[in-house]
């Protein structure tokens, strides 16, 4: 974007330059008539010509009274040009002298005037230089003291200058352990002397690690807000921008400013954008700028003494890809991990984000929290917002429970799409989804089926939502297998009913492959491979170049993955064959209703909710 604008601007400047030198500054030409040579001679004889100037054979001149090109012409002027025939040897000079005409001669190619030479040779260059300087200045964020180029290296953090966030810990919920850890930082920023006196080491850098939306940015702001100190916030990707060397100078600038404002917090968001391990992955040059920026951050962090009241907070989604140098003592030696919130945490977060929303009497935030495992803080904020919007659209004064459940569907499913499906397609999709849903009820250990729909959503033609009763952190083998069997339910149903398969199962198969592969190489769930884990997280180069097992084992892994998938598919087919009547009933109900909720599914199939998992804790 930026570079196209630059080129367009330069092109316009160049065109303007050509226009100015050739058109505007070109000497003005007086009105001139072109006389035939003999007419010219007649005018000389008639004593009407004052002066002539010759350039080669071309003659220009001035007359006393205006002359016409020919007797019939309407244009007349006192300036004329004519051409001396080269063969004519007619004593023109003598004739001119006799009639007192002043004679000038010019060289055939006169040198251009001095100012013009100057303009043509330096003009474009000067204009380009001015344009570039102007653009650089604009890119650097306009204005600012210091030289033109000095402004380029200034940290963008100065744009927000030190912010003073009004955020406090009261705005953060559901991550209490983490809050406790950060309270110490707040304490230190408030009363550094208290810590210095006892010679305690205060951390220089704290790394916040957690999936997107878990509240890392929010927490960093809350620390600054609680401590009432200036907050210098900068996304790591913004350091590395236009020109090599700028990143490092921006870092230097940011730290200088923060030190001057101490006690203060520097917050570097998305640290992984520059802090990726330098030993991993492909690196074919081009990353020097990142490396310089990273090195500058390390240097700055080494440089300041602890206890000077500047703390660097950084956030990342992925700690495993960070360069080890960042994690060494004296740098980001303290790490705080944020998990997606549990049920109680979700309820607390919902409470914060519905504080200003008028809730209907039927709204039970705990129940909503229970229905949203896996959602993080940002999702829940979005959910509360969606619910409020949908109530407003309907012109209601309070937000009802129903608004929330519809919002959950929207957040989980994505938006509905209106596709024109043929009846045959629709029927196949209904069988496919019924297959998934039915297996969710039939396979012991599967997650309960909450909803099934054949209305296209996002990229999917139909969706079956299965949601755990509560989130869990450890899964038994029967649960993992139940997931695979359920995922194959769509294809199995199609196979059973039509004896052919379709492309509709592509993403199901992807899931199956991923889970089966993990079972074999990571969770030790294949007796043939044994209790070994081959997946070495953290040092993987992401390219599969360093596979830590032999070719023979690789082949074995492949056959094991295939065996698991085949077994699960056979199981899915067997269960659906056995319950063919229920499959038909569910499909017909879906074709009629488009979507079925949990109770409807149970009613139509006459089945009980799946037996509770055998491996469930507590
Ligand atoms: P991250 O930086 O981890 O990606 P953010 O801090 O940007 O996540 O979170 C986005 C928004 O989600 C926040 O502004 C906040 O409104 C909400 N949010 C996230 N986590 C929480 C939480 N634990 N408590 C309250 N609100 C939260
Ligand atoms: Mg963030
Ligand atoms: Zn499917």
PDB file of N, CA, C and O in Angstrom, residues 255-317:
ATOM      1  N   UNK A 255      12.969   2.578  25.339  1.00  0.00           N
ATOM      2  CA  UNK A 255      13.525   2.322  26.667  1.00  0.00           C
ATOM      3  C   UNK A 255      14.017   3.620  27.314  1.00  0.00           C
ATOM      4  O   UNK A 255      13.868   3.803  28.522  1.00  0.00           O
ATOM      5  N   UNK A 256      14.607   4.498  26.519  1.00  0.00           N
ATOM      6  CA  UNK A 256      15.074   5.772  27.067  1.00  0.00           C
ATOM      7  C   UNK A 256      13.906   6.541  27.664  1.00  0.00           C
ATOM      8  O   UNK A 256      13.984   7.057  28.778  1.00  0.00           O
ATOM      9  N   UNK A 257      12.824   6.581  26.897  1.00  0.00           N
ATOM     10  CA  UNK A 257      11.658   7.331  27.366  1.00  0.00           C
ATOM     11  C   UNK A 257      11.088   6.720  28.642  1.00  0.00           C
ATOM     12  O   UNK A 257      10.716   7.435  29.567  1.00  0.00           O
ATOM     13  N   UNK A 258      11.015   5.389  28.667  1.00  0.00           N
ATOM     14  CA  UNK A 258      10.435   4.725  29.831  1.00  0.00           C
ATOM     15  C   UNK A 258      11.306   4.967  31.062  1.00  0.00           C
ATOM     16  O   UNK A 258      10.810   5.199  32.159  1.00  0.00           O
ATOM     17  N   UNK A 259      12.628   4.920  30.859  1.00  0.00           N
ATOM     18  CA  UNK A 259      13.525   5.129  31.990  1.00  0.00           C
ATOM     19  C   UNK A 259      13.348   6.536  32.549  1.00  0.00           C
ATOM     20  O   UNK A 259      13.370   6.751  33.750  1.00  0.00           O
ATOM     21  N   UNK A 260      13.162   7.480  31.657  1.00  0.00           N
ATOM     22  CA  UNK A 260      12.979   8.855  32.104  1.00  0.00           C
ATOM     23  C   UNK A 260      11.672   9.008  32.879  1.00  0.00           C
ATOM     24  O   UNK A 260      11.551   9.890  33.721  1.00  0.00           O
ATOM     25  N   UNK A 261      10.718   8.128  32.584  1.00  0.00           N
ATOM     26  CA  UNK A 261       9.411   8.254  33.230  1.00  0.00           C
ATOM     27  C   UNK A 261       9.258   7.304  34.410  1.00  0.00           C
ATOM     28  O   UNK A 261       8.189   7.190  34.986  1.00  0.00           O
ATOM     29  N   UNK A 262      10.334   6.593  34.774  1.00  0.00           N
ATOM     30  CA  UNK A 262      10.240   5.552  35.801  1.00  0.00           C
ATOM     31  C   UNK A 262       9.642   6.093  37.104  1.00  0.00           C
ATOM     32  O   UNK A 262       9.849   7.263  37.412  1.00  0.00           O
ATOM     33  N   UNK A 263       8.898   5.297  37.840  1.00  0.00           N
ATOM     34  CA  UNK A 263       8.539   3.909  37.535  1.00  0.00           C
ATOM     35  C   UNK A 263       7.540   3.815  36.383  1.00  0.00           C
ATOM     36  O   UNK A 263       6.625   4.620  36.310  1.00  0.00           O
ATOM     37  N   UNK A 264       7.781   2.835  35.532  1.00  0.00           N
ATOM     38  CA  UNK A 264       6.935   2.715  34.338  1.00  0.00           C
ATOM     39  C   UNK A 264       6.899   1.274  33.870  1.00  0.00           C
ATOM     40  O   UNK A 264       7.706   0.440  34.305  1.00  0.00           O
ATOM     41  N   UNK A 265       5.949   1.002  32.999  1.00  0.00           N
ATOM     42  CA  UNK A 265       5.842  -0.329  32.409  1.00  0.00           C
ATOM     43  C   UNK A 265       6.001  -0.225  30.904  1.00  0.00           C
ATOM     44  O   UNK A 265       5.406   0.635  30.266  1.00  0.00           O
ATOM     45  N   UNK A 266       6.859  -1.088  30.383  1.00  0.00           N
ATOM     46  CA  UNK A 266       6.945  -1.220  28.928  1.00  0.00           C
ATOM     47  C   UNK A 266       6.221  -2.515  28.582  1.00  0.00           C
ATOM     48  O   UNK A 266       6.495  -3.560  29.169  1.00  0.00           O
ATOM     49  N   UNK A 267       5.286  -2.435  27.647  1.00  0.00           N
ATOM     50  CA  UNK A 267       4.561  -3.638  27.257  1.00  0.00           C
ATOM     51  C   UNK A 267       4.830  -3.932  25.788  1.00  0.00           C
ATOM     52  O   UNK A 267       4.547  -3.112  24.919  1.00  0.00           O
ATOM     53  N   UNK A 268       5.419  -5.086  25.526  1.00  0.00           N
ATOM     54  CA  UNK A 268       5.680  -5.488  24.141  1.00  0.00           C
ATOM     55  C   UNK A 268       4.710  -6.609  23.793  1.00  0.00           C
ATOM     56  O   UNK A 268       4.825  -7.721  24.301  1.00  0.00           O
ATOM     57  N   UNK A 269       3.757  -6.313  22.947  1.00  0.00           N
ATOM     58  CA  UNK A 269       2.733  -7.292  22.584  1.00  0.00           C
ATOM     59  C   UNK A 269       3.248  -8.152  21.425  1.00  0.00           C
ATOM     60  O   UNK A 269       4.102  -7.716  20.657  1.00  0.00           O
ATOM     61  N   UNK A 270       2.726  -9.353  21.317  1.00  0.00           N
ATOM     62  CA  UNK A 270       3.083 -10.265  20.219  1.00  0.00           C
ATOM     63  C   UNK A 270       4.590 -10.411  20.060  1.00  0.00           C
ATOM     64  O   UNK A 270       5.136 -10.272  18.965  1.00  0.00           O
ATOM     65  N   UNK A 271       5.225 -10.713  21.168  1.00  0.00           N
ATOM     66  CA  UNK A 271       6.685 -10.808  21.152  1.00  0.00           C
ATOM     67  C   UNK A 271       7.177 -11.836  20.144  1.00  0.00           C
ATOM     68  O   UNK A 271       8.262 -11.690  19.573  1.00  0.00           O
ATOM     69  N   UNK A 272       6.395 -12.884  19.894  1.00  0.00           N
ATOM     70  CA  UNK A 272       6.870 -13.938  18.982  1.00  0.00           C
ATOM     71  C   UNK A 272       7.120 -13.429  17.568  1.00  0.00           C
ATOM     72  O   UNK A 272       7.820 -14.064  16.800  1.00  0.00           O
ATOM     73  N   UNK A 273       6.540 -12.256  17.248  1.00  0.00           N
ATOM     74  CA  UNK A 273       6.765 -11.709  15.901  1.00  0.00           C
ATOM     75  C   UNK A 273       8.243 -11.434  15.654  1.00  0.00           C
ATOM     76  O   UNK A 273       8.708 -11.525  14.519  1.00  0.00           O
ATOM     77  N   UNK A 274       9.000 -11.093  16.705  1.00  0.00           N
ATOM     78  CA  UNK A 274      10.438 -10.887  16.481  1.00  0.00           C
ATOM     79  C   UNK A 274      11.289 -11.841  17.302  1.00  0.00           C
ATOM     80  O   UNK A 274      12.469 -11.996  17.033  1.00  0.00           O
ATOM     81  N   UNK A 275      10.677 -12.485  18.286  1.00  0.00           N
ATOM     82  CA  UNK A 275      11.482 -13.275  19.212  1.00  0.00           C
ATOM     83  C   UNK A 275      11.590 -14.739  18.851  1.00  0.00           C
ATOM     84  O   UNK A 275      11.962 -15.554  19.674  1.00  0.00           O
ATOM     85  N   UNK A 276      11.258 -15.083  17.588  1.00  0.00           N
ATOM     86  CA  UNK A 276      11.304 -16.486  17.210  1.00  0.00           C
ATOM     87  C   UNK A 276      12.720 -17.027  17.296  1.00  0.00           C
ATOM     88  O   UNK A 276      13.671 -16.327  17.006  1.00  0.00           O
ATOM     89  N   UNK A 277      12.778 -18.273  17.691  1.00  0.00           N
ATOM     90  CA  UNK A 277      14.068 -18.923  17.844  1.00  0.00           C
ATOM     91  C   UNK A 277      14.907 -18.751  16.593  1.00  0.00           C
ATOM     92  O   UNK A 277      14.448 -18.990  15.485  1.00  0.00           O
ATOM     93  N   UNK A 278      16.165 -18.342  16.800  1.00  0.00           N
ATOM     94  CA  UNK A 278      17.009 -18.082  15.642  1.00  0.00           C
ATOM     95  C   UNK A 278      17.578 -19.349  15.057  1.00  0.00           C
ATOM     96  O   UNK A 278      18.180 -19.347  14.010  1.00  0.00           O
ATOM     97  N   UNK A 279      17.406 -20.463  15.781  1.00  0.00           N
ATOM     98  CA  UNK A 279      18.023 -21.688  15.281  1.00  0.00           C
ATOM     99  C   UNK A 279      17.038 -22.500  14.460  1.00  0.00           C
ATOM    100  O   UNK A 279      17.404 -23.439  13.801  1.00  0.00           O
ATOM    101  N   UNK A 280      15.766 -22.127  14.505  1.00  0.00           N
ATOM    102  CA  UNK A 280      14.799 -23.027  13.886  1.00  0.00           C
ATOM    103  C   UNK A 280      14.291 -22.493  12.558  1.00  0.00           C
ATOM    104  O   UNK A 280      14.389 -21.316  12.253  1.00  0.00           O
ATOM    105  N   UNK A 281      13.753 -23.396  11.807  1.00  0.00           N
ATOM    106  CA  UNK A 281      13.067 -23.013  10.578  1.00  0.00           C
ATOM    107  C   UNK A 281      14.020 -22.571   9.485  1.00  0.00           C
ATOM    108  O   UNK A 281      15.238 -22.559   9.634  1.00  0.00           O
ATOM    109  N   UNK A 282      13.438 -22.244   8.384  1.00  0.00           N
ATOM    110  CA  UNK A 282      14.198 -21.749   7.246  1.00  0.00           C
ATOM    111  C   UNK A 282      14.603 -20.315   7.477  1.00  0.00           C
ATOM    112  O   UNK A 282      13.813 -19.494   7.909  1.00  0.00           O
ATOM    113  N   UNK A 283      15.843 -20.009   7.220  1.00  0.00           N
ATOM    114  CA  UNK A 283      16.217 -18.607   7.303  1.00  0.00           C
ATOM    115  C   UNK A 283      17.122 -18.316   6.126  1.00  0.00           C
ATOM    116  O   UNK A 283      18.291 -18.640   6.136  1.00  0.00           O
ATOM    117  N   UNK A 284      16.571 -17.765   5.100  1.00  0.00           N
ATOM    118  CA  UNK A 284      17.406 -17.409   3.962  1.00  0.00           C
ATOM    119  C   UNK A 284      17.541 -15.907   3.982  1.00  0.00           C
ATOM    120  O   UNK A 284      16.832 -15.187   3.301  1.00  0.00           O
ATOM    121  N   UNK A 285      18.418 -15.417   4.830  1.00  0.00           N
ATOM    122  CA  UNK A 285      18.637 -13.976   4.943  1.00  0.00           C
ATOM    123  C   UNK A 285      17.347 -13.248   5.252  1.00  0.00           C
ATOM    124  O   UNK A 285      16.341 -13.836   5.584  1.00  0.00           O
ATOM    125  N   UNK A 286      17.387 -11.934   5.158  1.00  0.00           N
ATOM    126  CA  UNK A 286      16.158 -11.157   5.233  1.00  0.00           C
ATOM    127  C   UNK A 286      15.617 -10.952   6.620  1.00  0.00           C
ATOM    128  O   UNK A 286      14.741 -10.147   6.822  1.00  0.00           O
ATOM    129  N   UNK A 287      16.167 -11.680   7.607  1.00  0.00           N
ATOM    130  CA  UNK A 287      15.628 -11.500   8.933  1.00  0.00           C
ATOM    131  C   UNK A 287      16.542 -10.681   9.828  1.00  0.00           C
ATOM    132  O   UNK A 287      16.366 -10.644  11.034  1.00  0.00           O
ATOM    133  N   UNK A 288      17.532 -10.061   9.210  1.00  0.00           N
ATOM    134  CA  UNK A 288      18.481  -9.276   9.980  1.00  0.00           C
ATOM    135  C   UNK A 288      17.794  -8.235  10.833  1.00  0.00           C
ATOM    136  O   UNK A 288      18.184  -7.997  11.965  1.00  0.00           O
ATOM    137  N   UNK A 289      16.786  -7.637  10.255  1.00  0.00           N
ATOM    138  CA  UNK A 289      16.118  -6.546  10.947  1.00  0.00           C
ATOM    139  C   UNK A 289      15.491  -7.041  12.241  1.00  0.00           C
ATOM    140  O   UNK A 289      15.625  -6.428  13.290  1.00  0.00           O
ATOM    141  N   UNK A 290      14.830  -8.216  12.162  1.00  0.00           N
ATOM    142  CA  UNK A 290      14.237  -8.796  13.369  1.00  0.00           C
ATOM    143  C   UNK A 290      15.301  -9.076  14.401  1.00  0.00           C
ATOM    144  O   UNK A 290      15.128  -8.829  15.581  1.00  0.00           O
ATOM    145  N   UNK A 291      16.420  -9.631  13.908  1.00  0.00           N
ATOM    146  CA  UNK A 291      17.470 -10.033  14.820  1.00  0.00           C
ATOM    147  C   UNK A 291      18.059  -8.816  15.520  1.00  0.00           C
ATOM    148  O   UNK A 291      18.292  -8.831  16.723  1.00  0.00           O
ATOM    149  N   UNK A 292      18.288  -7.770  14.757  1.00  0.00           N
ATOM    150  CA  UNK A 292      18.830  -6.543  15.352  1.00  0.00           C
ATOM    151  C   UNK A 292      17.892  -5.984  16.395  1.00  0.00           C
ATOM    152  O   UNK A 292      18.310  -5.532  17.453  1.00  0.00           O
ATOM    153  N   UNK A 293      16.592  -6.013  16.070  1.00  0.00           N
ATOM    154  CA  UNK A 293      15.608  -5.480  17.005  1.00  0.00           C
ATOM    155  C   UNK A 293      15.599  -6.296  18.284  1.00  0.00           C
ATOM    156  O   UNK A 293      15.614  -5.758  19.383  1.00  0.00           O
ATOM    157  N   UNK A 294      15.602  -7.623  18.105  1.00  0.00           N
ATOM    158  CA  UNK A 294      15.614  -8.513  19.262  1.00  0.00           C
ATOM    159  C   UNK A 294      16.858  -8.266  20.106  1.00  0.00           C
ATOM    160  O   UNK A 294      16.784  -8.136  21.334  1.00  0.00           O
ATOM    161  N   UNK A 295      18.018  -8.182  19.446  1.00  0.00           N
ATOM    162  CA  UNK A 295      19.258  -7.947  20.177  1.00  0.00           C
ATOM    163  C   UNK A 295      19.204  -6.647  20.950  1.00  0.00           C
ATOM    164  O   UNK A 295      19.690  -6.561  22.069  1.00  0.00           O
ATOM    165  N   UNK A 296      18.605  -5.645  20.350  1.00  0.00           N
ATOM    166  CA  UNK A 296      18.527  -4.362  21.026  1.00  0.00           C
ATOM    167  C   UNK A 296      17.669  -4.468  22.293  1.00  0.00           C
ATOM    168  O   UNK A 296      18.016  -3.911  23.330  1.00  0.00           O
ATOM    169  N   UNK A 297      16.577  -5.234  22.193  1.00  0.00           N
ATOM    170  CA  UNK A 297      15.748  -5.426  23.382  1.00  0.00           C
ATOM    171  C   UNK A 297      16.552  -6.117  24.481  1.00  0.00           C
ATOM    172  O   UNK A 297      16.537  -5.711  25.641  1.00  0.00           O
ATOM    173  N   UNK A 298      17.314  -7.146  24.083  1.00  0.00           N
ATOM    174  CA  UNK A 298      18.116  -7.876  25.066  1.00  0.00           C
ATOM    175  C   UNK A 298      19.154  -6.954  25.696  1.00  0.00           C
ATOM    176  O   UNK A 298      19.357  -6.959  26.912  1.00  0.00           O
ATOM    177  N   UNK A 299      19.810  -6.156  24.856  1.00  0.00           N
ATOM    178  CA  UNK A 299      20.827  -5.238  25.366  1.00  0.00           C
ATOM    179  C   UNK A 299      20.219  -4.260  26.358  1.00  0.00           C
ATOM    180  O   UNK A 299      20.773  -4.027  27.432  1.00  0.00           O
ATOM    181  N   UNK A 300      19.073  -3.712  25.983  1.00  0.00           N
ATOM    182  CA  UNK A 300      18.433  -2.743  26.873  1.00  0.00           C
ATOM    183  C   UNK A 300      18.069  -3.394  28.201  1.00  0.00           C
ATOM    184  O   UNK A 300      18.230  -2.804  29.261  1.00  0.00           O
ATOM    185  N   UNK A 301      17.574  -4.630  28.108  1.00  0.00           N
ATOM    186  CA  UNK A 301      17.157  -5.289  29.351  1.00  0.00           C
ATOM    187  C   UNK A 301      18.355  -5.631  30.219  1.00  0.00           C
ATOM    188  O   UNK A 301      18.280  -5.571  31.449  1.00  0.00           O
ATOM    189  N   UNK A 302      19.464  -6.003  29.585  1.00  0.00           N
ATOM    190  CA  UNK A 302      20.680  -6.263  30.359  1.00  0.00           C
ATOM    191  C   UNK A 302      21.187  -4.976  30.971  1.00  0.00           C
ATOM    192  O   UNK A 302      21.750  -4.965  32.055  1.00  0.00           O
ATOM    193  N   UNK A 303      20.991  -3.898  30.220  1.00  0.00           N
ATOM    194  CA  UNK A 303      21.588  -2.615  30.599  1.00  0.00           C
ATOM    195  C   UNK A 303      20.972  -1.996  31.827  1.00  0.00           C
ATOM    196  O   UNK A 303      21.672  -1.395  32.625  1.00  0.00           O
ATOM    197  N   UNK A 304      19.664  -2.122  32.009  1.00  0.00           N
ATOM    198  CA  UNK A 304      19.164  -1.395  33.161  1.00  0.00           C
ATOM    199  C   UNK A 304      19.222  -2.198  34.447  1.00  0.00           C
ATOM    200  O   UNK A 304      19.019  -3.399  34.472  1.00  0.00           O
ATOM    201  N   UNK A 305      19.580  -1.458  35.474  1.00  0.00           N
ATOM    202  CA  UNK A 305      19.748  -2.124  36.753  1.00  0.00           C
ATOM    203  C   UNK A 305      18.383  -2.457  37.310  1.00  0.00           C
ATOM    204  O   UNK A 305      17.450  -1.678  37.168  1.00  0.00           O
ATOM    205  N   UNK A 306      18.295  -3.577  37.970  1.00  0.00           N
ATOM    206  CA  UNK A 306      17.030  -3.894  38.611  1.00  0.00           C
ATOM    207  C   UNK A 306      16.775  -2.862  39.699  1.00  0.00           C
ATOM    208  O   UNK A 306      17.708  -2.309  40.270  1.00  0.00           O
ATOM    209  N   UNK A 307      15.540  -2.576  39.935  1.00  0.00           N
ATOM    210  CA  UNK A 307      15.239  -1.625  40.996  1.00  0.00           C
ATOM    211  C   UNK A 307      15.175  -0.199  40.501  1.00  0.00           C
ATOM    212  O   UNK A 307      15.012   0.717  41.281  1.00  0.00           O
ATOM    213  N   UNK A 308      15.333  -0.013  39.201  1.00  0.00           N
ATOM    214  CA  UNK A 308      15.200   1.345  38.687  1.00  0.00           C
ATOM    215  C   UNK A 308      13.750   1.667  38.335  1.00  0.00           C
ATOM    216  O   UNK A 308      13.437   2.727  37.835  1.00  0.00           O
ATOM    217  N   UNK A 309      12.898   0.683  38.558  1.00  0.00           N
ATOM    218  CA  UNK A 309      11.487   0.983  38.420  1.00  0.00           C
ATOM    219  C   UNK A 309      10.915   0.823  37.025  1.00  0.00           C
ATOM    220  O   UNK A 309       9.826   1.289  36.758  1.00  0.00           O
ATOM    221  N   UNK A 310      11.655   0.183  36.129  1.00  0.00           N
ATOM    222  CA  UNK A 310      11.057  -0.107  34.825  1.00  0.00           C
ATOM    223  C   UNK A 310      10.879  -1.615  34.714  1.00  0.00           C
ATOM    224  O   UNK A 310      11.820  -2.378  34.930  1.00  0.00           O
ATOM    225  N   UNK A 311       9.666  -2.038  34.418  1.00  0.00           N
ATOM    226  CA  UNK A 311       9.417  -3.461  34.244  1.00  0.00           C
ATOM    227  C   UNK A 311       8.909  -3.694  32.827  1.00  0.00           C
ATOM    228  O   UNK A 311       8.068  -2.943  32.331  1.00  0.00           O
ATOM    229  N   UNK A 312       9.481  -4.692  32.194  1.00  0.00           N
ATOM    230  CA  UNK A 312       9.063  -5.008  30.832  1.00  0.00           C
ATOM    231  C   UNK A 312       8.083  -6.175  30.881  1.00  0.00           C
ATOM    232  O   UNK A 312       8.421  -7.249  31.360  1.00  0.00           O
ATOM    233  N   UNK A 313       6.882  -5.948  30.399  1.00  0.00           N
ATOM    234  CA  UNK A 313       5.933  -7.035  30.254  1.00  0.00           C
ATOM    235  C   UNK A 313       5.869  -7.368  28.770  1.00  0.00           C
ATOM    236  O   UNK A 313       5.942  -6.480  27.929  1.00  0.00           O
ATOM    237  N   UNK A 314       5.762  -8.649  28.468  1.00  0.00           N
ATOM    238  CA  UNK A 314       5.620  -9.023  27.063  1.00  0.00           C
ATOM    239  C   UNK A 314       4.563 -10.106  26.967  1.00  0.00           C
ATOM    240  O   UNK A 314       4.363 -10.870  27.910  1.00  0.00           O
ATOM    241  N   UNK A 315       3.876 -10.155  25.835  1.00  0.00           N
ATOM    242  CA  UNK A 315       2.838 -11.162  25.652  1.00  0.00           C
ATOM    243  C   UNK A 315       3.144 -11.996  24.423  1.00  0.00           C
ATOM    244  O   UNK A 315       3.685 -11.495  23.435  1.00  0.00           O
ATOM    245  N   UNK A 316       2.824 -13.267  24.504  1.00  0.00           N
ATOM    246  CA  UNK A 316       2.994 -14.135  23.343  1.00  0.00           C
ATOM    247  C   UNK A 316       1.973 -15.265  23.393  1.00  0.00           C
ATOM    248  O   UNK A 316       1.542 -15.686  24.454  1.00  0.00           O
ATOM    249  N   UNK A 317       1.575 -15.738  22.212  1.00  0.00           N
ATOM    250  CA  UNK A 317       0.688 -16.897  22.144  1.00  0.00           C
ATOM    251  C   UNK A 317       1.483 -18.178  22.252  1.00  0.00           C
ATOM    252  O   UNK A 317       0.944 -19.214  22.577  1.00  0.00           O
TER     253      UNK A 317
END
